Amino acid sequence: MNDFLMEKQKEACGVFGIINNDDFDTARMVYYGLYALQHRGQESAGIAVKSGNTILCHKDMGLVPEVFDRVILNQLQGNVAIGHVRYSTTGDSSVSNAQPMVLRYRNGNMAIAHNGNLVNASVLRDELESQGAIFQSTNDTEVIANLISRYRVMSNDIVDTIKKVMNEIKGSYAITMITPKRLVGIRDPFGIRPLCIGKTGNSYVIASESCALDAVGAKFIRDIEPGEIVLIDEEGNLESHKSDKKEASSLCIFEHVYFARPDSNVDGVSTHMARVEAGRILAKEHPVEADIVIGAPSGGLDAALGFSRESGIPYGHGLLKNRYVGRTFIQPEQATREKGVSIKFNPIKSEVTGKRVVLIDDSIVRGTTTRQIVTMLKEAGAKEVHMRISSPPYKFPCFFGIDTSTRKQLVASYSSIEEIRELIGADSLAYLSLEGLLRTPVGSTLGFCTACFNGNYPMDVPDEVEKNSCG
Ligand code: AMP
């Protein structure tokens, strides 16, 4: 694959939706839901609220509490709302790509928020533009909205319209949408990104992860199935339909490895338990003699617990992560770094000095952070550092909404395990096998996308990585 194309951005996001049949403050509920989904996206945040026949929307760059304050939330009055947090590390991070997108079409107003990445958005965009369509963003969510508007003109049924759009778009999508009459949730036929439904009082909630339902006091009802379209009206009636397309389910396994919050259940599996299990299997596959097991916060903590339980090596809290350092943190420059500036992580010396340490992390992407952490632990007096990774080597880029940088930055795509060990400065390094990883979502009845580990993409991936989609 061409490197230029590989370098375009991929993102992941979080979506939320609510239809208020009680008397709570709709926008505030979305705000709390988005707060719980902040780990899925820190670049921009937005809320759209249906107020009578209009849709009010506020979105901006920044974290949820930076984008919204009391005054703004008070202005967003209405009974149906959706929200979005967007994540990206490179490329075009402008407010024009922030979501939800609000559009006017023949039937009224629509708002749409999307987590995922279409692999054929530019083909569809070209087609639409050649027919005269105008786009305000470079976002593939707008392509979806455009197709909905187009097919809606030809059909008087929203379900039929959505099914037609689902036949056209390819890739991953978990969508919340406001139409003139309903709140809609849509999950792509492969079910690559998660989406679930909950209920509080007489009101329904749709969210990327169940932790957001907990945050607003909603009871988890069920996951939205791959290929399912859920519509909820203002009388509280819930309808479910299935896309015409049937595919083998392929939930992104990286949701369990890293992306989802450990207090979420994704497709019936506790993310925390899947990670603990990964740590257990890792301890069986790659045992090591050591005095303490620590996790790299926060992705490695649950697996470290599993490793400790299985190996009998005591679990310790050996590394502190400053929780206020977000993705927008300005990294120290080389010169400042050489002075020993380390704001993000700091070892807890009393736990690691003089000890043989097993350090668990969920993945190594570029190797940069891992090398810094290993160096810190050694400087803090760790006698040995044995790195154990609770997933297989990350070798292939994701086209479906996880930012994994460019292939040339995926260290495992061009280095042997021994070379990576040397790069990060660990005394030993071992990874969980793919077979082991696939045993971790205990009880899951769905299949998984494991393309980042073995290159087996669930659908044809394009030569060209779509740009600026919301992932
Ligand atoms: P590095 O050593 O620089 O590759 O960083 C490894 C760390 O990156 C691990 O702790 C992972 O939890 C974390 N990580 C994995 N995937 C991602 C991602 N898509 N975006 C940001 N961080 C990630």
Short mmCIF file of C-alpha atoms and ligand atoms in Angstrom, two decimals:
data_model
loop_
_atom_site.label_atom_id
_atom_site.label_comp_id
_atom_site.label_asym_id
_atom_site.label_seq_id
_atom_site.Cartn_x
_atom_site.Cartn_y
_atom_site.Cartn_z
CA MET A 1 0.00 0.00 0.00
CA ASN A 2 1.11 3.48 -0.84
CA ASP A 3 2.59 5.32 2.16
CA PHE A 4 1.03 8.66 1.31
CA LEU A 5 -2.37 7.06 1.38
CA MET A 6 -1.55 5.20 4.54
CA GLU A 7 -0.79 8.44 6.30
CA LYS A 8 -4.27 9.81 6.14
CA GLN A 9 -6.06 9.92 9.40
CA LYS A 10 -8.34 7.41 10.96
CA GLU A 11 -10.37 8.20 13.99
CA ALA A 12 -12.64 6.75 16.55
CA CYS A 13 -15.53 8.47 18.22
CA GLY A 14 -18.34 8.09 20.70
CA VAL A 15 -22.05 8.62 20.05
CA PHE A 16 -25.02 9.10 22.32
CA GLY A 17 -28.75 9.69 21.83
CA ILE A 18 -31.77 10.18 24.04
CA ILE A 19 -35.52 10.58 23.62
CA ASN A 20 -36.94 12.21 26.71
CA ASN A 21 -40.42 11.02 27.65
CA ASP A 22 -39.97 12.13 31.25
CA ASP A 23 -39.14 15.58 32.51
CA PHE A 24 -35.37 15.70 32.88
CA ASP A 25 -33.07 18.14 31.13
CA THR A 26 -32.32 16.45 27.80
CA ALA A 27 -29.11 18.29 26.91
CA ARG A 28 -27.65 17.76 30.38
CA MET A 29 -28.24 14.02 30.07
CA VAL A 30 -26.35 14.00 26.77
CA TYR A 31 -23.60 16.04 28.41
CA TYR A 32 -23.21 13.41 31.16
CA GLY A 33 -23.33 10.62 28.59
CA LEU A 34 -20.62 12.27 26.52
CA TYR A 35 -18.53 12.79 29.65
CA ALA A 36 -18.59 9.01 30.14
CA LEU A 37 -17.58 8.51 26.50
CA GLN A 38 -14.76 11.06 26.60
CA HIS A 39 -12.14 8.30 26.30
CA ARG A 40 -13.50 7.61 22.78
CA GLY A 41 -12.69 11.10 21.55
CA GLN A 42 -11.03 14.18 22.93
CA GLU A 43 -10.76 16.40 19.90
CA SER A 44 -14.25 17.87 19.62
CA ALA A 45 -17.66 17.47 21.19
CA GLY A 46 -21.19 18.38 20.17
CA ILE A 47 -24.85 18.11 21.11
CA ALA A 48 -27.89 18.54 18.83
CA VAL A 49 -31.37 18.91 20.35
CA LYS A 50 -34.69 18.77 18.57
CA SER A 51 -36.85 21.63 19.67
CA GLY A 52 -40.24 21.55 17.94
CA ASN A 53 -39.47 21.51 14.23
CA THR A 54 -35.97 22.90 14.51
CA ILE A 55 -32.71 21.37 15.66
CA LEU A 56 -30.39 23.38 17.90
CA CYS A 57 -26.76 22.38 17.88
CA HIS A 58 -23.61 23.39 19.68
CA LYS A 59 -20.24 21.86 18.86
CA ASP A 60 -16.65 22.92 19.16
CA MET A 61 -13.08 21.73 19.50
CA GLY A 62 -12.09 20.50 22.93
CA LEU A 63 -13.13 18.21 25.75
CA VAL A 64 -16.79 17.95 26.78
CA PRO A 65 -16.45 20.32 29.78
CA GLU A 66 -14.50 22.79 27.63
CA VAL A 67 -17.15 22.86 24.91
CA PHE A 68 -20.22 23.14 27.17
CA ASP A 69 -21.08 25.34 30.10
CA ARG A 70 -24.30 26.03 31.98
CA VAL A 71 -25.40 28.84 29.69
CA ILE A 72 -24.94 26.77 26.53
CA LEU A 73 -26.70 23.74 28.00
CA ASN A 74 -29.61 25.92 29.14
CA GLN A 75 -30.07 27.10 25.56
CA LEU A 76 -30.29 23.54 24.22
CA GLN A 77 -33.90 22.86 25.18
CA GLY A 78 -35.83 20.02 23.60
CA ASN A 79 -36.90 16.42 24.06
CA VAL A 80 -34.79 14.46 21.56
CA ALA A 81 -31.03 14.84 21.41
CA ILE A 82 -27.86 13.26 20.15
CA GLY A 83 -24.23 13.89 21.00
CA HIS A 84 -20.79 13.08 19.74
CA VAL A 85 -17.17 13.08 20.84
CA ARG A 86 -14.54 12.94 18.14
CA TYR A 87 -11.02 11.69 18.30
CA SER A 88 -8.13 12.23 16.00
CA THR A 89 -4.42 12.73 16.30
CA THR A 90 -3.40 14.03 12.92
CA GLY A 91 -4.85 15.66 9.86
CA ASP A 92 -7.72 18.03 9.57
CA SER A 93 -9.07 18.64 13.03
CA SER A 94 -11.27 21.59 12.23
CA VAL A 95 -14.60 22.48 13.73
CA SER A 96 -16.26 21.91 10.34
CA ASN A 97 -15.68 18.21 10.93
CA ALA A 98 -17.08 18.26 14.45
CA GLN A 99 -20.40 16.48 14.93
CA PRO A 100 -23.37 16.08 15.13
CA MET A 101 -24.08 17.34 11.62
CA VAL A 102 -27.42 19.08 11.23
CA LEU A 103 -28.99 19.15 7.79
CA ARG A 104 -32.20 20.31 6.27
CA TYR A 105 -33.85 17.95 3.81
CA ARG A 106 -37.24 17.65 2.21
CA ASN A 107 -38.91 16.07 5.21
CA GLY A 108 -37.55 18.56 7.71
CA ASN A 109 -34.38 18.63 9.79
CA MET A 110 -32.06 15.80 10.59
CA ALA A 111 -29.05 15.50 12.88
CA ILE A 112 -26.56 12.70 12.65
CA ALA A 113 -23.59 11.50 14.71
CA HIS A 114 -21.31 8.72 13.53
CA ASN A 115 -18.64 6.48 15.01
CA GLY A 116 -16.75 4.52 12.40
CA ASN A 117 -15.17 4.97 9.06
CA LEU A 118 -16.57 4.42 5.58
CA VAL A 119 -14.15 2.87 3.14
CA ASN A 120 -16.06 4.03 0.06
CA ALA A 121 -16.93 7.59 1.14
CA SER A 122 -14.85 9.32 -1.51
CA VAL A 123 -16.34 7.21 -4.32
CA LEU A 124 -19.82 8.07 -3.06
CA ARG A 125 -18.90 11.73 -2.55
CA ASP A 126 -17.57 11.97 -6.13
CA GLU A 127 -20.78 10.45 -7.45
CA LEU A 128 -22.95 12.81 -5.43
CA GLU A 129 -20.86 15.85 -6.36
CA SER A 130 -21.04 14.96 -10.03
CA GLN A 131 -24.82 15.07 -9.60
CA GLY A 132 -24.62 18.54 -8.08
CA ALA A 133 -24.45 17.85 -4.34
CA ILE A 134 -22.66 20.41 -2.19
CA PHE A 135 -20.68 19.38 0.89
CA GLN A 136 -19.80 21.59 3.83
CA SER A 137 -17.24 19.27 5.37
CA THR A 138 -14.77 16.60 4.36
CA ASN A 139 -16.51 14.27 6.73
CA ASP A 140 -18.03 10.99 5.53
CA THR A 141 -20.94 11.48 7.91
CA GLU A 142 -22.18 14.17 5.56
CA VAL A 143 -22.09 11.62 2.74
CA ILE A 144 -24.41 9.39 4.76
CA ALA A 145 -26.73 12.33 5.48
CA ASN A 146 -26.75 13.26 1.81
CA LEU A 147 -27.69 9.72 0.79
CA ILE A 148 -30.48 9.64 3.37
CA SER A 149 -31.89 12.87 1.98
CA ARG A 150 -31.62 11.58 -1.57
CA TYR A 151 -33.30 8.22 -0.95
CA ARG A 152 -35.96 9.81 1.27
CA VAL A 153 -37.21 11.79 -1.72
CA MET A 154 -37.81 8.49 -3.53
CA SER A 155 -39.45 6.71 -0.62
CA ASN A 156 -42.03 7.66 1.95
CA ASP A 157 -40.60 5.26 4.50
CA ILE A 158 -37.58 6.11 6.64
CA VAL A 159 -36.71 2.42 7.24
CA ASP A 160 -36.70 1.70 3.54
CA THR A 161 -34.54 4.81 3.05
CA ILE A 162 -32.00 3.73 5.67
CA LYS A 163 -31.86 0.19 4.23
CA LYS A 164 -31.08 1.61 0.80
CA VAL A 165 -28.32 3.77 2.26
CA MET A 166 -26.92 0.75 4.10
CA ASN A 167 -26.72 -1.07 0.77
CA GLU A 168 -24.54 1.74 -0.59
CA ILE A 169 -22.15 2.55 2.23
CA LYS A 170 -19.26 0.26 3.12
CA GLY A 171 -17.23 0.35 6.29
CA SER A 172 -17.97 0.70 9.95
CA TYR A 173 -20.74 2.81 11.41
CA ALA A 174 -22.53 3.13 14.68
CA ILE A 175 -24.93 6.01 14.22
CA THR A 176 -27.36 8.04 16.29
CA MET A 177 -29.73 10.22 14.35
CA ILE A 178 -32.65 12.57 14.91
CA THR A 179 -35.31 12.60 12.21
CA PRO A 180 -38.43 14.79 12.30
CA LYS A 181 -40.33 12.07 14.16
CA ARG A 182 -37.78 9.79 15.79
CA LEU A 183 -34.50 8.95 17.45
CA VAL A 184 -32.68 6.37 15.34
CA GLY A 185 -29.75 4.04 16.10
CA ILE A 186 -27.98 2.17 13.28
CA ARG A 187 -25.15 -0.37 13.48
CA ASP A 188 -23.32 -1.60 10.40
CA PRO A 189 -23.94 -5.18 9.21
CA PHE A 190 -20.51 -6.31 10.47
CA GLY A 191 -21.11 -4.70 13.88
CA ILE A 192 -17.57 -3.35 13.92
CA ARG A 193 -18.25 -0.55 16.41
CA PRO A 194 -20.44 -1.10 19.47
CA LEU A 195 -23.86 0.44 20.13
CA CYS A 196 -26.36 -0.32 22.86
CA ILE A 197 -29.78 0.72 24.16
CA GLY A 198 -30.86 1.56 27.67
CA LYS A 199 -33.93 2.93 29.39
CA THR A 200 -34.51 5.34 32.21
CA GLY A 201 -38.11 5.88 33.30
CA ASN A 202 -40.07 6.05 30.04
CA SER A 203 -37.10 7.38 28.09
CA TYR A 204 -34.74 5.53 25.80
CA VAL A 205 -30.99 6.06 25.52
CA ILE A 206 -28.62 4.88 22.79
CA ALA A 207 -24.87 4.91 23.42
CA SER A 208 -21.57 3.62 22.06
CA GLU A 209 -20.84 1.95 25.39
CA SER A 210 -22.83 0.81 28.39
CA CYS A 211 -20.71 2.96 30.73
CA ALA A 212 -22.57 5.97 29.30
CA LEU A 213 -25.92 4.38 30.21
CA ASP A 214 -24.67 3.92 33.78
CA ALA A 215 -23.58 7.56 33.83
CA VAL A 216 -27.13 8.77 33.18
CA GLY A 217 -28.81 6.20 35.41
CA ALA A 218 -30.25 4.24 32.48
CA LYS A 219 -30.71 0.50 32.69
CA PHE A 220 -28.95 -1.48 29.98
CA ILE A 221 -31.54 -3.19 27.76
CA ARG A 222 -29.45 -4.78 25.03
CA ASP A 223 -26.81 -4.27 22.40
CA ILE A 224 -28.01 -3.09 19.01
CA GLU A 225 -27.23 -6.03 16.72
CA PRO A 226 -24.99 -5.88 13.68
CA GLY A 227 -27.11 -4.61 10.78
CA GLU A 228 -29.93 -3.45 13.06
CA ILE A 229 -31.90 -0.23 12.72
CA VAL A 230 -33.69 0.90 15.87
CA LEU A 231 -36.30 3.66 15.76
CA ILE A 232 -37.92 5.20 18.82
CA ASP A 233 -40.77 7.68 18.56
CA GLU A 234 -41.91 10.40 20.92
CA GLU A 235 -44.61 8.10 22.34
CA GLY A 236 -41.85 5.72 23.43
CA ASN A 237 -42.53 3.00 20.82
CA LEU A 238 -39.41 1.11 19.80
CA GLU A 239 -39.21 -0.54 16.39
CA SER A 240 -36.39 -2.75 15.17
CA HIS A 241 -35.51 -3.60 11.57
CA LYS A 242 -32.69 -5.47 9.91
CA SER A 243 -30.56 -4.32 6.98
CA ASP A 244 -30.90 -6.34 3.75
CA LYS A 245 -27.20 -7.05 3.97
CA LYS A 246 -26.14 -10.03 6.07
CA GLU A 247 -22.49 -10.24 7.03
CA ALA A 248 -20.42 -12.31 9.43
CA SER A 249 -20.27 -10.33 12.68
CA SER A 250 -16.88 -8.70 13.18
CA LEU A 251 -16.75 -6.63 16.33
CA CYS A 252 -13.41 -4.82 16.56
CA ILE A 253 -11.41 -6.88 19.07
CA PHE A 254 -9.41 -3.77 19.92
CA GLU A 255 -12.53 -2.44 21.69
CA HIS A 256 -11.85 -5.13 24.30
CA VAL A 257 -8.07 -4.74 24.16
CA TYR A 258 -7.82 -0.98 24.58
CA PHE A 259 -10.56 1.23 23.32
CA ALA A 260 -13.68 0.62 25.40
CA ARG A 261 -13.82 1.50 29.08
CA PRO A 262 -13.30 -1.47 31.41
CA ASP A 263 -16.63 -0.84 33.14
CA SER A 264 -18.49 -1.29 29.83
CA ASN A 265 -20.10 -4.46 28.53
CA VAL A 266 -19.68 -4.79 24.79
CA ASP A 267 -21.90 -7.32 23.02
CA GLY A 268 -22.51 -9.19 26.23
CA VAL A 269 -18.89 -9.29 27.38
CA SER A 270 -17.37 -7.30 30.22
CA THR A 271 -14.37 -5.45 28.87
CA HIS A 272 -12.70 -5.65 32.27
CA MET A 273 -13.15 -9.44 32.40
CA ALA A 274 -11.85 -9.85 28.85
CA ARG A 275 -8.71 -7.92 29.83
CA VAL A 276 -8.21 -9.87 33.07
CA GLU A 277 -8.55 -13.07 31.05
CA ALA A 278 -5.99 -11.78 28.54
CA GLY A 279 -3.57 -11.25 31.44
CA ARG A 280 -4.23 -14.77 32.72
CA ILE A 281 -3.60 -16.41 29.36
CA LEU A 282 -0.54 -14.21 28.85
CA ALA A 283 0.90 -15.48 32.15
CA LYS A 284 0.36 -19.06 30.96
CA GLU A 285 1.81 -18.45 27.52
CA HIS A 286 4.81 -16.39 28.67
CA PRO A 287 5.68 -17.02 32.32
CA VAL A 288 8.57 -15.18 33.92
CA GLU A 289 10.22 -15.15 37.33
CA ALA A 290 9.64 -11.79 38.96
CA ASP A 291 8.80 -10.01 42.22
CA ILE A 292 5.99 -7.71 41.16
CA VAL A 293 3.45 -7.27 38.34
CA ILE A 294 2.48 -3.73 37.40
CA GLY A 295 0.23 -2.38 34.68
CA ALA A 296 0.95 0.55 32.41
CA PRO A 297 -1.93 2.90 33.20
CA SER A 298 -4.56 2.75 32.22
CA GLY A 299 -4.73 0.22 29.37
CA GLY A 300 -2.57 -2.41 31.09
CA LEU A 301 -4.10 -2.41 34.56
CA ASP A 302 -6.81 -5.04 34.15
CA ALA A 303 -4.52 -7.46 32.30
CA ALA A 304 -1.86 -6.95 35.00
CA LEU A 305 -4.42 -8.11 37.55
CA GLY A 306 -5.05 -11.26 35.51
CA PHE A 307 -1.33 -11.91 35.08
CA SER A 308 -0.79 -11.56 38.81
CA ARG A 309 -3.70 -13.84 39.71
CA GLU A 310 -2.53 -16.54 37.33
CA SER A 311 1.20 -16.36 38.12
CA GLY A 312 0.92 -15.73 41.84
CA ILE A 313 3.36 -12.82 41.50
CA PRO A 314 2.07 -9.93 43.67
CA TYR A 315 0.24 -7.11 41.92
CA GLY A 316 1.60 -3.66 42.64
CA HIS A 317 0.91 -0.04 41.81
CA GLY A 318 4.26 0.86 40.32
CA LEU A 319 3.48 3.58 37.86
CA LEU A 320 1.48 6.74 38.24
CA LYS A 321 -0.26 8.43 35.34
CA ASN A 322 -1.14 12.07 35.73
CA ARG A 323 -4.85 11.91 34.93
CA TYR A 324 -4.98 15.55 33.88
CA VAL A 325 -2.68 15.05 30.91
CA GLY A 326 -4.97 14.65 27.92
CA ARG A 327 -4.33 14.12 24.26
CA THR A 328 -3.87 17.84 23.75
CA PHE A 329 -0.91 17.85 26.14
CA ILE A 330 2.09 19.56 24.56
CA GLN A 331 4.87 16.99 24.72
CA PRO A 332 8.16 18.22 26.16
CA GLU A 333 10.67 18.96 23.41
CA GLN A 334 13.76 16.83 23.18
CA ALA A 335 15.89 19.33 25.14
CA THR A 336 13.33 19.63 27.94
CA ARG A 337 12.88 15.87 27.95
CA GLU A 338 16.60 15.39 28.40
CA LYS A 339 16.34 17.49 31.53
CA GLY A 340 14.12 14.73 32.86
CA VAL A 341 10.74 16.34 32.38
CA SER A 342 8.16 13.59 32.65
CA ILE A 343 4.74 14.93 33.37
CA LYS A 344 2.63 12.07 32.11
CA PHE A 345 4.08 9.05 33.95
CA ASN A 346 6.13 8.67 37.11
CA PRO A 347 7.25 5.42 38.76
CA ILE A 348 6.43 4.80 42.39
CA LYS A 349 9.96 4.05 43.53
CA SER A 350 9.07 2.27 46.77
CA GLU A 351 7.20 -0.35 44.73
CA VAL A 352 9.82 -1.08 42.09
CA THR A 353 13.31 -0.35 43.47
CA GLY A 354 15.45 -3.48 43.63
CA LYS A 355 12.68 -5.63 42.12
CA ARG A 356 12.25 -7.79 39.04
CA VAL A 357 9.22 -6.13 37.48
CA VAL A 358 6.70 -7.57 35.01
CA LEU A 359 5.24 -4.61 33.16
CA ILE A 360 1.94 -5.26 31.36
CA ASP A 361 0.50 -3.08 28.64
CA ASP A 362 -2.34 -3.71 26.22
CA SER A 363 -0.40 -2.90 23.05
CA ILE A 364 2.69 -1.38 21.55
CA VAL A 365 1.89 0.90 18.64
CA ARG A 366 4.97 3.01 17.92
CA GLY A 367 7.00 1.92 20.93
CA THR A 368 7.77 5.48 22.02
CA THR A 369 5.74 5.55 25.24
CA THR A 370 6.74 2.02 26.14
CA ARG A 371 10.44 2.87 25.81
CA GLN A 372 10.00 5.90 28.08
CA ILE A 373 8.20 3.86 30.71
CA VAL A 374 10.77 1.06 30.70
CA THR A 375 13.58 3.63 31.01
CA MET A 376 11.81 5.32 33.93
CA LEU A 377 11.34 2.06 35.78
CA LYS A 378 15.01 1.22 35.37
CA GLU A 379 16.04 4.68 36.51
CA ALA A 380 13.79 4.21 39.52
CA GLY A 381 15.87 1.17 40.44
CA ALA A 382 13.96 -1.78 38.94
CA LYS A 383 16.45 -4.66 38.67
CA GLU A 384 14.78 -6.16 35.61
CA VAL A 385 11.81 -5.11 33.47
CA HIS A 386 9.93 -7.89 31.67
CA MET A 387 7.42 -6.48 29.22
CA ARG A 388 4.29 -8.50 28.51
CA ILE A 389 1.68 -7.31 26.02
CA SER A 390 -1.91 -8.48 26.36
CA SER A 391 -2.54 -8.59 22.59
CA PRO A 392 -0.55 -9.80 19.56
CA PRO A 393 1.91 -7.54 17.67
CA TYR A 394 -0.01 -4.64 16.10
CA LYS A 395 1.04 -4.86 12.46
CA PHE A 396 -1.73 -3.63 10.19
CA PRO A 397 -3.54 -0.28 10.00
CA CYS A 398 -7.20 -0.03 10.89
CA PHE A 399 -9.59 1.24 8.22
CA PHE A 400 -12.60 1.09 10.50
CA GLY A 401 -12.13 3.83 13.00
CA ILE A 402 -9.24 3.23 15.39
CA ASP A 403 -6.38 5.63 15.03
CA THR A 404 -3.33 3.47 14.64
CA SER A 405 -1.19 5.93 12.85
CA THR A 406 0.68 5.05 9.69
CA ARG A 407 1.99 1.64 8.88
CA LYS A 408 5.54 2.86 8.98
CA GLN A 409 4.90 3.95 12.55
CA LEU A 410 3.53 0.55 13.55
CA VAL A 411 6.77 -0.76 14.94
CA ALA A 412 5.71 -4.42 14.78
CA SER A 413 5.06 -4.15 11.05
CA TYR A 414 8.76 -3.81 10.29
CA SER A 415 10.56 -5.13 13.39
CA SER A 416 11.05 -8.53 14.96
CA ILE A 417 10.05 -9.04 18.59
CA GLU A 418 13.74 -9.08 19.53
CA GLU A 419 14.25 -5.75 17.74
CA ILE A 420 11.29 -4.24 19.60
CA ARG A 421 12.66 -5.56 22.89
CA GLU A 422 15.92 -3.85 22.16
CA LEU A 423 14.19 -0.63 21.14
CA ILE A 424 12.17 -0.40 24.34
CA GLY A 425 15.09 -1.53 26.52
CA ALA A 426 13.26 -4.36 28.31
CA ASP A 427 14.97 -7.50 29.63
CA SER A 428 12.36 -9.63 27.90
CA LEU A 429 9.32 -9.03 25.73
CA ALA A 430 6.43 -11.33 24.84
CA TYR A 431 2.99 -10.89 23.32
CA LEU A 432 -0.30 -12.72 23.80
CA SER A 433 -1.06 -15.02 20.85
CA LEU A 434 -4.03 -14.26 18.61
CA GLU A 435 -5.49 -17.62 19.55
CA GLY A 436 -5.17 -16.63 23.20
CA LEU A 437 -6.74 -13.22 22.59
CA LEU A 438 -9.73 -14.79 20.84
CA ARG A 439 -10.40 -16.81 24.01
CA THR A 440 -10.71 -13.67 26.13
CA PRO A 441 -14.25 -12.41 25.32
CA VAL A 442 -15.65 -15.33 27.29
CA GLY A 443 -19.21 -16.20 26.30
CA SER A 444 -19.26 -14.02 23.21
CA THR A 445 -21.45 -15.29 20.42
CA LEU A 446 -20.11 -12.81 17.87
CA GLY A 447 -17.14 -12.95 15.55
CA PHE A 448 -14.31 -10.41 15.68
CA CYS A 449 -12.31 -8.23 13.34
CA THR A 450 -8.66 -9.01 14.07
CA ALA A 451 -7.24 -7.23 11.03
CA CYS A 452 -4.81 -5.08 13.03
CA PHE A 453 -3.09 -8.27 14.14
CA ASN A 454 -3.33 -10.52 11.08
CA GLY A 455 -4.36 -8.31 8.16
CA ASN A 456 -7.64 -10.24 7.62
CA TYR A 457 -10.00 -7.38 6.94
CA PRO A 458 -13.70 -8.30 7.05
CA MET A 459 -14.30 -6.48 3.74
CA ASP A 460 -12.24 -5.19 0.85
CA VAL A 461 -10.20 -2.25 2.01
CA PRO A 462 -9.47 0.49 -0.47
CA ASP A 463 -6.09 1.58 -1.73
CA GLU A 464 -7.05 4.93 -0.44
CA VAL A 465 -7.73 5.56 3.22
CA GLU A 466 -10.64 7.92 3.53
CA LYS A 467 -9.79 11.25 5.03
CA ASN A 468 -11.54 13.15 7.77
CA SER A 469 -14.28 10.74 8.34
CA CYS A 470 -15.45 10.63 11.80
CA GLY A 471 -14.48 7.68 13.17
P1 AMP B 1 3.69 3.30 22.28
O1 AMP B 1 4.72 2.60 23.13
O2 AMP B 1 4.10 4.72 21.99
O3 AMP B 1 3.34 2.50 21.10
O4 AMP B 1 2.38 3.43 23.16
C1 AMP B 1 1.74 2.31 23.64
C2 AMP B 1 0.50 2.77 24.35
O5 AMP B 1 -0.41 3.34 23.42
C3 AMP B 1 -0.22 1.65 25.03
O6 AMP B 1 -0.27 1.97 26.40
C4 AMP B 1 -1.61 1.65 24.46
O7 AMP B 1 -2.56 1.57 25.49
C5 AMP B 1 -1.74 2.97 23.77
N1 AMP B 1 -2.56 2.87 22.55
C6 AMP B 1 -2.93 1.80 21.86
N2 AMP B 1 -3.69 2.10 20.80
C7 AMP B 1 -3.82 3.43 20.82
C8 AMP B 1 -4.51 4.36 19.99
N3 AMP B 1 -5.23 3.96 18.94
N4 AMP B 1 -4.41 5.65 20.31
C9 AMP B 1 -3.69 6.06 21.36
N5 AMP B 1 -3.03 5.24 22.19
C10 AMP B 1 -3.08 3.93 21.93
#
